[in-house]
Amino acid sequence: MLILKKIEAVENHLKQLKKRNLKIGFVPTMGALHAGHISLIESSRQQCEVNVCSIFVNPTQFNDKNDFDNYPTTLDKDIEMLNDVGCDVLFLPSVKEMYPEGFVNKNKVDFGFLAKTLEGEHRPGHFDGMAQIVEKLLRIVKPDKLFMGQKDYQQQLIVSKLIKKLKLKTVLVISPTLREKDGLAMSSRNVRLNPEARKLAVEISRTLKGVKAAIHHPKSNIQQVQEWGGKRLSGFKGIETEYFEIRNADTLEPVDLKSKKLVALVAAKIGGVRLIDNMVLN
Ligand code: PAF
C-alpha cells in the first residue's frame, strides 16, 4: 500500500491511474479502524479497481474539544489492517496540509433542516466541518464511488446532498452498519467504553430492535412507540439519552401520515462516551 501525505502526490498518482480508465473507490475515515471500515474497503475492492482510504481526524467537525482530544488513534494497527484488506493508497495528511489557510469555511453549503436537526442540534457546527473536509477530500481524490456506512445516518444524507449541490460525478454507496455479536454498532469510540459502560451500551440496539418490532404491530402509534423507546433507554442508570426519535428516513422531518420510510435515531452518553445508532424501521 502506498502511503501519501501530500495532496499533490495523491492527485498526481491518481491522475495516472484515471488515464488508464481505472475506477477509483474511496473510503474517508478518522482512523481507529474497525471491521465496519474494513467492510467498506472490501465493498470498494469489489466495485472499483483502485481503492483509496484517508485517515484524518478533522478538527473542524468536533464541537467538543474534549471529544477531539480523546479521539482514539491507532495508526500502526490501522495501517496493518489496510494492508491486510488490500487497500492501494492511504492518504494521511496533516492539519496544515488540509487547512493551509486555517479553519475558515468560505464556501459553506446550506443543507437546511437536514443539518440543523438531531446531530446538528446537539453538535452545533459538526456538519459544516464534516462537509468542509469531505468536499476537500472529494476534490482531491475525485473518486468514482464513495463508500460510507449507515451508522452515521444523518451524515450520509448530508453527503448525498453535498454531492448533488456541488454537481460532482461521484456515486455514494452506503453499507449497512456492522454490529458486535450482542448488537452494539461498531464505532471507533467503543474502545473508550469501560467494562460497565460497554455492558450497558447494548441497550441502545436492544431498544432500536424493540421499536422496530413495536412499529409493525397493527395497533401501533408512532408517537407512543417513540416515547416508549426514549423512556426505555433513559430508564437505565448510566445512560444519558440526548435524543430518541422516529423520523422520515429520507428527510429526517418529524413523521406524518405521508412518511412511508421511517428511521429511528438515537444519541446517548454512556460512561462519558457519546454513541449514536439508528435503525430503518420498514
Ligand atoms: O465518518 C467519519 O469518520 C468522518 O465524519 C469523515 C466522513 C471521515 C469526515 O471526517
XYZ file of N, CA and C and ligand atoms in Angstrom:
856
model
N 0.853 -1.202 0.000
C 0.000 0.000 0.000
C 0.890 1.254 0.000
N 0.489 2.186 -0.828
C 1.223 3.447 -0.929
C 0.684 4.405 0.139
N 1.573 4.982 0.940
C 1.118 5.960 1.938
C 1.561 7.344 1.484
N 0.579 8.221 1.242
C 0.888 9.557 0.721
C 0.387 10.615 1.692
N 1.238 11.604 1.944
C 0.863 12.627 2.934
C 0.532 13.963 2.278
N 0.887 14.100 1.012
C 0.701 15.392 0.340
C -0.420 15.306 -0.708
N -1.204 16.357 -0.773
C -2.327 16.420 -1.719
C -1.815 16.226 -3.152
N -0.732 16.929 -3.477
C -0.198 16.878 -4.837
C 0.193 15.446 -5.226
N 0.779 14.745 -4.265
C 1.215 13.365 -4.541
C 0.010 12.475 -4.837
N -1.076 12.661 -4.086
C -2.295 11.858 -4.315
C -2.859 12.197 -5.691
N -2.956 13.498 -5.966
C -3.544 13.920 -7.248
C -2.736 13.379 -8.423
N -1.408 13.490 -8.344
C -0.562 13.011 -9.452
C -0.685 11.504 -9.639
N -0.658 10.789 -8.526
C -0.733 9.324 -8.600
C -2.066 8.882 -9.228
N -3.167 9.473 -8.734
C -4.484 9.040 -9.213
C -4.740 9.491 -10.659
N -4.139 10.600 -11.036
C -4.294 11.085 -12.421
C -3.786 10.029 -13.404
N -2.639 9.455 -13.061
C -2.044 8.415 -13.935
C -2.990 7.220 -14.060
N -3.583 6.824 -12.935
C -4.462 5.647 -12.936
C -5.759 5.933 -13.694
N -6.261 7.170 -13.554
C -7.500 7.549 -14.249
C -7.289 7.552 -15.754
N -6.063 7.918 -16.171
C -5.754 7.918 -17.610
C -5.915 6.516 -18.174
N -5.683 5.510 -17.304
C -5.831 4.115 -17.750
C -7.275 3.639 -17.563
N -8.173 4.570 -17.269
C -9.602 4.270 -17.120
C -9.938 3.383 -15.931
N -9.069 3.392 -14.925
C -9.332 2.565 -13.741
C -10.324 3.292 -12.826
N -11.261 2.547 -12.272
C -12.285 3.150 -11.394
C -11.717 3.313 -9.985
N -11.929 4.492 -9.406
C -11.386 4.799 -8.076
C -12.492 4.699 -7.019
N -12.252 3.893 -5.989
C -13.170 3.810 -4.840
C -12.516 4.498 -3.652
N -13.325 5.197 -2.833
C -12.750 5.998 -1.744
C -13.498 5.790 -0.427
N -12.734 5.541 0.635
C -13.306 5.392 1.979
C -12.631 6.427 2.903
N -13.322 7.546 3.207
C -12.736 8.524 4.130
C -12.959 8.070 5.577
N -11.938 8.200 6.424
C -12.098 7.805 7.828
C -11.340 8.780 8.726
N -11.575 8.604 10.023
C -10.780 9.351 11.004
C -9.889 8.369 11.767
N -9.654 7.203 11.165
C -8.765 6.224 11.794
C -9.454 5.438 12.891
N -8.646 4.819 13.774
C -9.154 3.889 14.798
C -10.077 2.887 14.097
N -9.533 2.280 13.071
C -10.344 1.456 12.174
C -10.859 0.194 12.871
N -12.050 -0.219 12.446
C -12.650 -1.457 12.952
C -13.254 -2.198 11.765
N -13.906 -3.321 12.061
C -14.420 -4.171 10.981
C -15.399 -3.436 10.059
N -16.109 -2.437 10.608
C -17.043 -1.660 9.778
C -16.304 -0.934 8.661
N -15.175 -0.288 9.014
C -14.382 0.412 7.991
C -13.850 -0.601 6.973
N -13.385 -1.721 7.495
C -12.768 -2.716 6.603
C -13.807 -3.249 5.606
N -15.054 -3.396 6.076
C -16.095 -3.865 5.145
C -16.339 -2.830 4.039
N -16.135 -1.547 4.352
C -16.285 -0.511 3.314
C -15.171 -0.642 2.269
N -13.950 -0.939 2.754
C -12.834 -1.131 1.799
C -13.109 -2.371 0.945
N -13.685 -3.399 1.589
C -13.996 -4.609 0.812
C -15.023 -4.303 -0.281
N -16.044 -3.518 0.062
C -17.040 -3.138 -0.962
C -16.353 -2.381 -2.082
N -15.443 -1.483 -1.704
C -14.720 -0.698 -2.709
C -13.910 -1.633 -3.613
N -13.274 -2.611 -3.001
C -12.463 -3.551 -3.790
C -13.314 -4.368 -4.776
N -14.568 -4.658 -4.333
C -15.447 -5.429 -5.225
C -15.924 -4.589 -6.413
N -16.041 -3.257 -6.181
C -16.677 -2.431 -7.215
C -15.718 -1.541 -8.004
N -14.489 -1.383 -7.483
C -13.545 -0.462 -8.139
C -12.174 -1.113 -8.283
N -11.376 -0.574 -9.190
C -10.039 -1.167 -9.417
C -8.977 -0.594 -8.485
N -9.163 0.674 -8.083
C -8.177 1.306 -7.195
C -8.905 1.757 -5.929
N -8.337 1.401 -4.771
C -9.023 1.700 -3.510
C -8.193 2.647 -2.660
N -8.811 3.772 -2.333
C -8.121 4.808 -1.566
C -8.833 4.959 -0.222
N -8.042 5.031 0.840
C -8.601 5.301 2.164
C -7.897 6.554 2.695
N -8.623 7.403 3.409
C -7.936 8.533 4.060
C -8.123 8.390 5.562
N -7.088 8.770 6.295
C -7.194 8.855 7.759
C -6.853 10.291 8.124
N -7.842 10.977 8.684
C -7.623 12.377 9.080
C -8.643 12.727 10.163
N -8.142 12.976 11.362
C -9.052 13.373 12.447
C -9.303 14.872 12.252
N -10.488 15.159 11.729
C -10.799 16.507 11.250
C -11.210 17.457 12.375
N -10.363 18.424 12.717
C -10.675 19.288 13.873
C -11.979 20.059 13.718
N -12.337 20.453 12.483
C -13.486 21.366 12.341
C -14.840 20.689 12.577
N -14.866 19.362 12.678
C -16.172 18.734 12.901
C -16.405 18.359 14.360
N -15.443 18.742 15.227
C -15.612 18.484 16.661
C -16.076 19.754 17.349
N -17.273 19.728 17.901
C -17.754 20.906 18.632
C -17.279 20.841 20.083
N -16.770 19.662 20.489
C -16.352 19.466 21.874
C -14.849 19.153 21.879
N -14.060 20.075 22.436
C -12.592 19.936 22.414
C -12.145 18.647 23.106
N -12.860 18.317 24.169
C -12.555 17.113 24.930
C -12.710 15.854 24.058
N -13.772 15.853 23.245
C -14.036 14.727 22.330
C -12.897 14.630 21.308
N -12.469 15.782 20.789
C -11.368 15.803 19.806
C -10.074 15.300 20.455
N -9.769 15.827 21.656
C -8.525 15.435 22.338
C -8.502 13.946 22.662
N -9.689 13.386 22.914
C -9.736 11.973 23.314
C -10.067 11.024 22.167
N -10.137 11.558 20.957
C -10.496 10.681 19.834
C -9.384 9.635 19.676
N -9.755 8.341 19.645
C -8.702 7.310 19.638
C -7.856 7.327 18.365
N -6.555 7.106 18.514
C -5.695 6.958 17.333
C -4.910 5.655 17.473
N -4.947 4.858 16.419
C -4.281 3.543 16.434
C -3.614 3.348 15.067
N -2.745 4.300 14.698
C -2.245 4.348 13.321
C -1.531 3.072 12.856
N -0.647 2.517 13.702
C 0.101 1.321 13.269
C -0.858 0.174 12.951
N -1.829 -0.013 13.857
C -2.816 -1.088 13.651
C -3.666 -0.794 12.406
N -4.026 0.465 12.214
C -4.832 0.853 11.045
C -4.092 0.479 9.751
N -2.792 0.812 9.718
C -2.005 0.550 8.501
C -1.931 -0.954 8.238
N -1.770 -1.710 9.312
C -1.712 -3.179 9.175
C -3.049 -3.708 8.610
N -4.151 -3.201 9.158
C -5.478 -3.654 8.699
C -5.701 -3.287 7.230
N -5.264 -2.085 6.857
C -5.463 -1.636 5.469
C -4.609 -2.452 4.504
N -3.390 -2.777 4.942
C -2.529 -3.647 4.127
C -3.192 -5.014 3.948
N -3.715 -5.555 5.063
C -4.323 -6.900 5.014
C -5.528 -6.957 4.080
N -6.318 -5.885 4.063
C -7.553 -5.911 3.249
C -7.261 -5.558 1.779
N -6.025 -5.138 1.516
C -5.654 -4.873 0.119
C -5.978 -3.466 -0.343
N -5.936 -2.513 0.594
C -6.123 -1.099 0.209
C -4.902 -0.677 -0.631
N -5.114 0.135 -1.665
C -3.994 0.506 -2.547
C -3.285 1.771 -2.093
N -4.080 2.769 -1.670
C -3.477 4.061 -1.312
C -4.054 4.537 0.016
N -3.179 4.924 0.940
C -3.635 5.569 2.174
C -3.211 7.033 2.110
N -4.194 7.924 2.185
C -3.901 9.362 2.232
C -3.901 9.774 3.698
N -2.771 10.274 4.159
C -2.570 10.551 5.574
C -2.067 11.995 5.746
N -2.946 12.954 5.518
C -2.471 14.353 5.529
C -2.361 14.925 6.941
N -1.620 16.023 7.051
C -1.551 16.755 8.323
C -2.657 17.817 8.317
N -2.867 18.433 9.471
C -3.862 19.517 9.561
C -3.442 20.675 8.644
N -2.151 20.965 8.635
C -1.635 22.078 7.810
C -1.892 21.809 6.317
N -1.753 20.527 5.947
C -1.951 20.164 4.540
C -3.420 20.377 4.125
N -4.341 20.018 5.021
C -5.759 20.127 4.674
C -6.311 21.534 4.899
N -5.720 22.247 5.858
C -6.214 23.599 6.167
C -5.057 24.602 6.123
N -4.444 24.797 4.948
C -3.275 25.690 4.898
C -3.621 27.128 5.271
N -4.887 27.501 5.064
C -5.263 28.893 5.374
C -6.090 28.993 6.650
N -6.018 27.987 7.477
C -6.810 27.996 8.710
C -8.173 27.357 8.488
N -8.996 27.424 9.533
C -10.247 26.652 9.517
C -11.450 27.393 8.923
N -11.239 28.634 8.489
C -12.394 29.397 7.988
C -13.024 28.689 6.791
N -14.364 28.613 6.843
C -15.109 27.907 5.794
C -15.774 28.948 4.891
N -15.108 29.234 3.756
C -15.595 30.354 2.918
C -16.817 29.959 2.091
N -16.877 28.689 1.705
C -17.971 28.283 0.809
C -18.924 27.319 1.495
N -19.445 27.738 2.641
C -20.336 26.861 3.392
C -21.547 26.475 2.546
N -21.829 25.172 2.487
C -23.012 24.722 1.758
C -24.185 24.725 2.744
N -25.347 25.181 2.275
C -26.522 25.217 3.148
C -27.336 23.927 2.967
N -27.397 23.129 4.028
C -28.136 21.867 3.948
C -29.534 21.990 4.549
N -29.887 23.197 4.989
C -31.224 23.440 5.537
C -31.487 22.607 6.783
N -32.730 22.173 6.893
C -33.192 21.443 8.076
C -32.334 20.206 8.361
N -31.929 19.545 7.289
C -31.186 18.283 7.415
C -29.966 18.408 8.334
N -29.320 19.576 8.315
C -28.109 19.740 9.137
C -28.404 20.435 10.465
N -29.680 20.842 10.636
C -29.995 21.603 11.862
C -30.586 20.712 12.941
N -31.154 19.586 12.533
C -31.865 18.750 13.480
C -30.948 17.668 14.070
N -31.413 16.980 15.088
C -30.732 15.821 15.699
C -29.254 16.106 15.982
N -28.328 15.477 15.242
C -26.893 15.721 15.491
C -26.566 17.204 15.319
N -27.221 17.836 14.347
C -26.965 19.256 14.069
C -27.332 20.130 15.259
N -28.393 19.718 15.951
C -28.856 20.479 17.108
C -27.934 20.234 18.318
N -27.526 18.990 18.465
C -26.728 18.620 19.641
C -25.234 18.852 19.454
N -24.789 18.920 18.199
C -23.360 19.164 17.937
C -23.249 20.345 16.958
N -23.509 21.571 17.447
C -23.511 22.723 16.534
C -22.202 22.826 15.749
N -22.326 23.017 14.448
C -21.144 23.189 13.600
C -20.556 21.878 13.094
N -21.007 20.773 13.667
C -20.424 19.470 13.295
C -20.538 19.191 11.798
N -21.742 19.372 11.256
C -21.929 19.018 9.845
C -21.243 20.004 8.898
N -21.118 21.270 9.316
C -20.369 22.216 8.473
C -18.926 21.746 8.352
N -18.338 21.356 9.475
C -16.952 20.876 9.468
C -16.800 19.578 8.707
N -17.779 18.699 8.886
C -17.720 17.408 8.185
C -17.811 17.643 6.672
N -18.767 18.494 6.249
C -18.945 18.748 4.814
C -17.723 19.469 4.238
N -17.134 20.343 5.042
C -15.935 21.098 4.612
C -14.808 20.116 4.261
N -14.584 19.130 5.125
C -13.470 18.212 4.866
C -13.836 17.192 3.782
N -15.084 16.748 3.764
C -15.468 15.764 2.742
C -15.364 16.406 1.355
N -15.777 17.672 1.254
C -15.644 18.352 -0.045
C -14.179 18.420 -0.464
N -13.299 18.811 0.466
C -11.861 18.896 0.142
C -11.356 17.534 -0.325
N -11.721 16.489 0.421
C -11.227 15.139 0.083
C -11.756 14.687 -1.288
N -13.036 14.982 -1.548
C -13.610 14.576 -2.843
C -12.946 15.308 -4.001
N -12.580 16.572 -3.754
C -11.935 17.334 -4.836
C -10.508 16.846 -5.075
N -9.894 16.247 -4.060
C -8.532 15.722 -4.223
C -8.580 14.331 -4.878
N -9.402 13.453 -4.331
C -9.401 12.047 -4.779
C -10.242 11.874 -6.069
N -11.281 12.677 -6.212
C -12.210 12.576 -7.348
C -12.621 11.118 -7.588
N -13.188 10.485 -6.577
C -13.496 9.060 -6.734
C -14.707 8.822 -7.629
N -14.727 7.655 -8.273
C -15.939 7.264 -8.994
C -17.008 6.890 -7.977
N -16.558 6.202 -6.910
C -17.515 5.805 -5.867
C -16.976 6.151 -4.491
N -17.883 6.632 -3.642
C -17.543 6.979 -2.259
C -18.296 6.007 -1.361
N -17.583 5.342 -0.440
C -18.211 4.326 0.407
C -18.326 4.840 1.834
N -19.569 4.833 2.347
C -19.797 5.280 3.729
C -20.763 4.314 4.405
N -20.824 4.399 5.751
C -21.669 3.467 6.499
C -22.994 4.090 6.908
N -23.987 3.225 7.072
C -25.310 3.683 7.505
C -25.315 4.115 8.972
N -24.285 3.717 9.697
C -24.173 4.051 11.125
C -24.316 5.567 11.333
N -23.661 6.340 10.446
C -23.783 7.801 10.527
C -24.888 8.219 9.562
N -26.121 7.939 9.968
C -27.266 8.056 9.057
C -27.437 9.476 8.516
N -27.396 10.447 9.427
C -27.612 11.841 9.025
C -26.443 12.318 8.152
N -25.242 11.870 8.502
C -24.049 12.248 7.727
C -24.187 11.806 6.274
N -24.643 10.549 6.066
C -24.703 10.082 4.679
C -25.782 10.818 3.880
N -26.866 11.251 4.547
C -27.882 12.047 3.826
C -27.286 13.400 3.424
N -26.489 13.975 4.327
C -25.889 15.288 4.036
C -24.831 15.164 2.943
N -24.034 14.102 2.992
C -23.008 13.919 1.951
C -23.684 13.712 0.588
N -24.803 13.000 0.587
C -25.532 12.799 -0.668
C -25.993 14.163 -1.228
N -26.482 15.022 -0.336
C -26.923 16.367 -0.747
C -25.726 17.203 -1.214
N -24.599 17.040 -0.521
C -23.375 17.781 -0.874
C -22.952 17.432 -2.309
N -22.958 16.133 -2.601
C -22.539 15.675 -3.939
C -23.461 16.271 -5.007
N -24.772 16.298 -4.701
C -25.742 16.858 -5.662
C -25.511 18.359 -5.823
N -25.373 19.065 -4.688
C -25.226 20.531 -4.748
C -23.963 20.938 -5.494
N -22.887 20.154 -5.309
C -21.616 20.508 -5.964
C -21.531 19.934 -7.383
N -22.577 19.182 -7.744
C -22.654 18.555 -9.077
C -21.427 17.671 -9.355
N -21.029 16.901 -8.333
C -19.882 16.007 -8.513
C -20.365 14.710 -9.166
N -19.424 14.022 -9.816
C -19.845 12.792 -10.522
C -19.788 11.560 -9.620
N -19.248 11.730 -8.436
C -19.074 10.593 -7.507
C -20.421 9.966 -7.134
N -20.440 8.628 -7.115
C -21.649 7.902 -6.680
C -21.431 7.484 -5.224
N -22.417 7.807 -4.375
C -22.313 7.450 -2.956
C -22.906 6.056 -2.733
N -22.105 5.186 -2.115
C -22.574 3.816 -1.834
C -22.643 3.648 -0.312
N -23.821 3.300 0.195
C -23.989 3.165 1.649
C -24.046 1.687 2.038
N -23.235 1.339 3.026
C -23.222 -0.054 3.507
C -23.908 -0.139 4.861
N -24.549 -1.292 5.128
C -25.236 -1.439 6.418
C -24.268 -1.363 7.606
N -24.801 -0.984 8.747
C -23.997 -0.891 9.980
C -23.530 -2.282 10.393
N -22.253 -2.394 10.710
C -21.761 -3.669 11.241
C -21.905 -3.637 12.760
N -22.332 -4.781 13.323
C -22.599 -4.823 14.765
C -21.760 -5.884 15.455
N -21.450 -5.647 16.727
C -20.812 -6.678 17.541
C -21.841 -7.795 17.748
N -21.373 -8.950 18.272
C -22.285 -10.099 18.444
C -23.526 -9.741 19.264
N -23.368 -8.877 20.276
C -24.520 -8.538 21.119
C -25.381 -7.424 20.518
N -24.996 -6.887 19.369
C -25.835 -5.891 18.685
C -25.277 -4.477 18.715
N -24.273 -4.215 19.555
C -23.714 -2.850 19.613
C -23.123 -2.469 18.252
N -23.524 -1.307 17.755
C -22.997 -0.838 16.459
C -21.499 -0.588 16.585
N -20.724 -1.066 15.608
C -19.278 -0.842 15.660
C -18.987 0.645 15.504
N -18.077 1.128 16.323
C -17.704 2.543 16.292
C -16.300 2.673 16.855
N -15.554 3.638 16.327
C -14.201 3.882 16.848
C -14.265 4.262 18.319
N -15.370 4.882 18.711
C -15.496 5.348 20.099
C -15.692 4.202 21.093
N -16.083 3.010 20.614
C -16.374 1.905 21.539
C -15.167 1.539 22.409
N -13.946 1.761 21.882
C -12.753 1.392 22.668
C -12.636 2.236 23.940
N -13.360 3.344 23.975
C -13.285 4.212 25.162
C -14.305 3.828 26.232
N -15.140 2.814 25.938
C -16.143 2.396 26.934
C -15.474 1.526 27.992
N -15.680 1.844 29.270
C -15.162 0.962 30.313
C -16.077 -0.278 30.373
N -15.664 -1.353 31.049
C -16.449 -2.596 31.004
C -17.921 -2.415 31.372
N -18.165 -1.582 32.369
C -19.556 -1.360 32.800
C -20.354 -0.649 31.705
N -19.745 0.375 31.118
C -20.405 1.144 30.050
C -20.610 0.261 28.820
N -19.624 -0.587 28.548
C -19.729 -1.488 27.372
C -20.946 -2.407 27.526
N -21.162 -2.893 28.761
C -22.309 -3.785 29.013
C -23.625 -3.044 28.791
N -23.673 -1.815 29.287
C -24.895 -1.003 29.167
C -25.188 -0.606 27.723
N -24.095 -0.430 26.937
C -24.236 0.119 25.578
C -25.121 -0.754 24.687
N -25.212 -2.028 25.010
C -26.032 -2.939 24.212
C -27.515 -2.534 24.257
N -27.906 -1.791 25.290
C -29.321 -1.397 25.422
C -29.752 -0.456 24.295
N -28.785 0.197 23.658
C -29.147 1.093 22.544
C -29.736 0.267 21.407
N -29.003 -0.759 20.974
C -29.523 -1.550 19.841
C -30.730 -2.388 20.264
N -30.745 -2.821 21.550
C -31.926 -3.566 22.021
C -33.167 -2.696 21.929
N -33.030 -1.424 22.292
C -34.190 -0.523 22.240
C -34.613 -0.295 20.791
N -33.628 -0.126 19.909
C -33.967 0.080 18.493
C -34.715 -1.143 17.942
N -34.239 -2.341 18.324
C -34.914 -3.559 17.854
C -36.329 -3.631 18.415
N -36.478 -3.229 19.685
C -37.802 -3.216 20.321
C -38.746 -2.285 19.579
N -38.231 -1.136 19.187
C -39.034 -0.142 18.459
C -39.428 -0.695 17.089
N -38.480 -1.364 16.451
C -38.762 -1.923 15.120
C -39.870 -2.984 15.215
N -39.818 -3.795 16.271
C -40.853 -4.821 16.443
C -42.195 -4.148 16.740
N -42.181 -3.129 17.603
C -43.427 -2.484 18.037
C -44.114 -1.742 16.892
N -43.332 -1.136 16.012
C -43.911 -0.316 14.944
C -44.703 -1.183 13.957
N -44.348 -2.455 13.892
C -45.050 -3.351 12.963
C -46.353 -3.904 13.549
N -46.599 -3.583 14.820
C -47.838 -4.056 15.436
C -49.004 -3.286 14.811
N -50.078 -4.006 14.405
C -51.179 -3.319 13.708
C -51.749 -2.130 14.480
N -51.701 -2.171 15.806
C -52.308 -1.055 16.563
C -51.273 -0.022 17.004
N -50.070 -0.078 16.418
C -49.015 0.799 16.932
C -49.244 2.256 16.532
N -48.771 3.146 17.372
C -48.860 4.580 17.145
C -47.433 5.102 17.234
N -46.971 5.785 16.166
C -45.559 6.178 16.063
C -45.106 6.979 17.292
N -45.947 7.932 17.697
C -45.597 8.783 18.837
C -45.381 7.957 20.108
N -46.309 7.011 20.328
C -46.196 6.183 21.539
C -44.944 5.309 21.487
N -44.667 4.756 20.298
C -43.502 3.871 20.162
C -42.218 4.681 20.420
N -42.183 5.903 19.869
C -41.010 6.775 20.079
C -40.819 7.069 21.576
N -41.917 7.387 22.231
C -41.832 7.687 23.673
C -41.369 6.466 24.460
N -41.902 5.307 24.059
C -41.501 4.067 24.736
C -39.986 3.861 24.597
N -39.466 4.066 23.387
C -38.032 3.869 23.130
C -37.181 4.798 23.993
N -37.559 6.082 23.989
C -36.808 7.077 24.754
C -36.827 6.770 26.248
N -38.024 6.381 26.727
C -38.166 6.102 28.166
C -37.400 4.845 28.544
N -37.466 3.840 27.670
C -36.774 2.581 27.980
C -35.280 2.845 28.170
N -34.725 3.603 27.229
C -33.280 3.847 27.259
C -32.891 4.711 28.466
N -33.660 5.756 28.685
C -33.341 6.654 29.807
C -33.559 5.974 31.149
N -34.307 4.887 31.141
C -34.583 4.151 32.378
C -33.341 3.455 32.939
N -32.316 3.295 32.121
C -31.107 2.626 32.616
C -30.211 3.638 33.306
N -29.869 3.327 34.544
C -28.957 4.209 35.291
C -27.605 4.161 34.581
N -27.104 5.317 34.200
C -25.812 5.341 33.496
C -25.972 5.668 32.022
N -27.217 5.662 31.527
C -27.436 6.071 30.127
C -28.113 7.443 30.105
N -27.457 8.356 29.429
C -27.981 9.735 29.328
C -28.420 9.924 27.871
N -29.732 9.807 27.633
C -30.221 9.887 26.254
C -30.281 11.342 25.788
N -29.630 11.640 24.657
C -29.719 13.015 24.111
C -30.962 13.147 23.253
N -31.206 12.150 22.414
C -32.468 12.114 21.666
C -32.785 10.680 21.264
N -34.065 10.424 21.158
C -34.528 9.143 20.605
C -35.728 9.511 19.740
N -35.576 9.434 18.442
C -36.595 9.995 17.543
C -36.917 9.035 16.406
N -38.175 9.024 16.034
C -38.560 8.307 14.807
C -38.850 9.387 13.764
N -38.156 9.315 12.638
C -38.258 10.372 11.627
C -38.474 9.791 10.235
N -38.842 10.677 9.312
C -38.910 10.325 7.900
C -37.488 9.943 7.452
N -37.338 8.757 6.912
C -35.986 8.234 6.623
C -35.262 8.992 5.506
N -36.007 9.717 4.675
C -35.358 10.435 3.569
C -35.015 11.883 3.937
N -35.873 12.505 4.756
C -35.702 13.939 5.023
C -35.346 14.239 6.487
N -35.548 13.266 7.349
C -35.399 13.415 8.808
C -36.419 14.384 9.418
N -37.431 14.745 8.633
C -38.518 15.566 9.169
C -39.319 14.704 10.148
N -39.942 15.351 11.136
C -40.843 14.583 12.005
C -41.873 13.854 11.147
N -42.311 12.685 11.600
C -43.149 11.857 10.726
C -44.580 12.371 10.639
N -45.151 12.212 9.455
C -46.570 12.486 9.270
C -47.152 11.282 8.525
N -48.395 11.381 8.163
C -49.046 10.220 7.551
C -48.440 9.869 6.192
N -47.752 10.874 5.574
C -47.174 10.633 4.244
C -45.840 9.890 4.327
N -45.222 9.879 5.513
C -43.902 9.255 5.642
C -44.027 7.750 5.463
N -43.418 7.278 4.380
C -43.525 5.847 4.116
C -42.378 5.116 4.778
N -41.182 5.703 4.625
C -39.996 5.039 5.162
C -39.610 5.746 6.470
N -39.484 4.964 7.523
C -39.169 5.546 8.827
C -37.810 5.079 9.314
N -37.168 5.939 10.127
C -35.908 5.543 10.748
C -35.943 6.004 12.209
N -35.466 5.142 13.091
C -35.322 5.544 14.494
C -33.866 5.915 14.701
N -33.636 7.076 15.314
C -32.254 7.552 15.509
C -32.044 7.880 16.982
N -30.862 7.554 17.458
C -30.592 7.770 18.873
C -29.169 8.280 19.086
N -29.023 9.145 20.096
C -27.692 9.537 20.591
C -27.762 9.453 22.099
N -26.764 8.821 22.691
C -26.760 8.692 24.154
C -25.336 8.689 24.671
N -25.161 9.222 25.873
C -23.829 9.200 26.513
C -23.820 8.092 27.547
N -22.791 7.264 27.471
C -22.641 6.186 28.453
C -21.203 6.224 28.953
N -21.024 6.368 30.243
C -19.671 6.433 30.812
C -18.844 7.530 30.160
N -19.481 8.631 29.823
C -18.757 9.778 29.240
C -18.492 9.634 27.740
N -18.959 8.545 27.132
C -18.715 8.354 25.693
C -20.045 8.551 24.952
N -19.995 9.392 23.926
C -21.226 9.672 23.172
C -21.356 8.694 22.016
N -22.472 7.949 22.006
C -22.684 6.946 20.948
C -23.921 7.308 20.146
N -23.892 6.998 18.842
C -25.103 7.164 18.033
C -25.410 5.838 17.345
N -26.681 5.646 17.023
C -27.086 4.438 16.295
C -28.427 4.740 15.623
N -28.844 3.887 14.736
C -30.129 4.080 14.060
C -30.606 2.761 13.494
N -31.885 2.707 13.166
C -32.436 1.519 12.512
C -33.574 1.936 11.588
N -33.489 1.500 10.345
C -34.586 1.771 9.418
C -35.700 0.819 9.817
N -36.944 1.336 9.911
C -37.999 0.551 10.545
C -38.874 -0.230 9.565
N -38.767 0.071 8.270
C -39.582 -0.709 7.328
C -38.816 -0.965 6.058
O -17.466 9.484 9.405
C -16.319 9.906 9.599
O -15.406 9.175 10.036
C -15.997 11.366 9.317
O -17.095 12.160 9.598
C -15.499 11.612 7.875
C -16.557 11.288 6.846
C -14.251 10.789 7.622
C -15.137 13.082 7.690
O -14.146 13.491 8.587
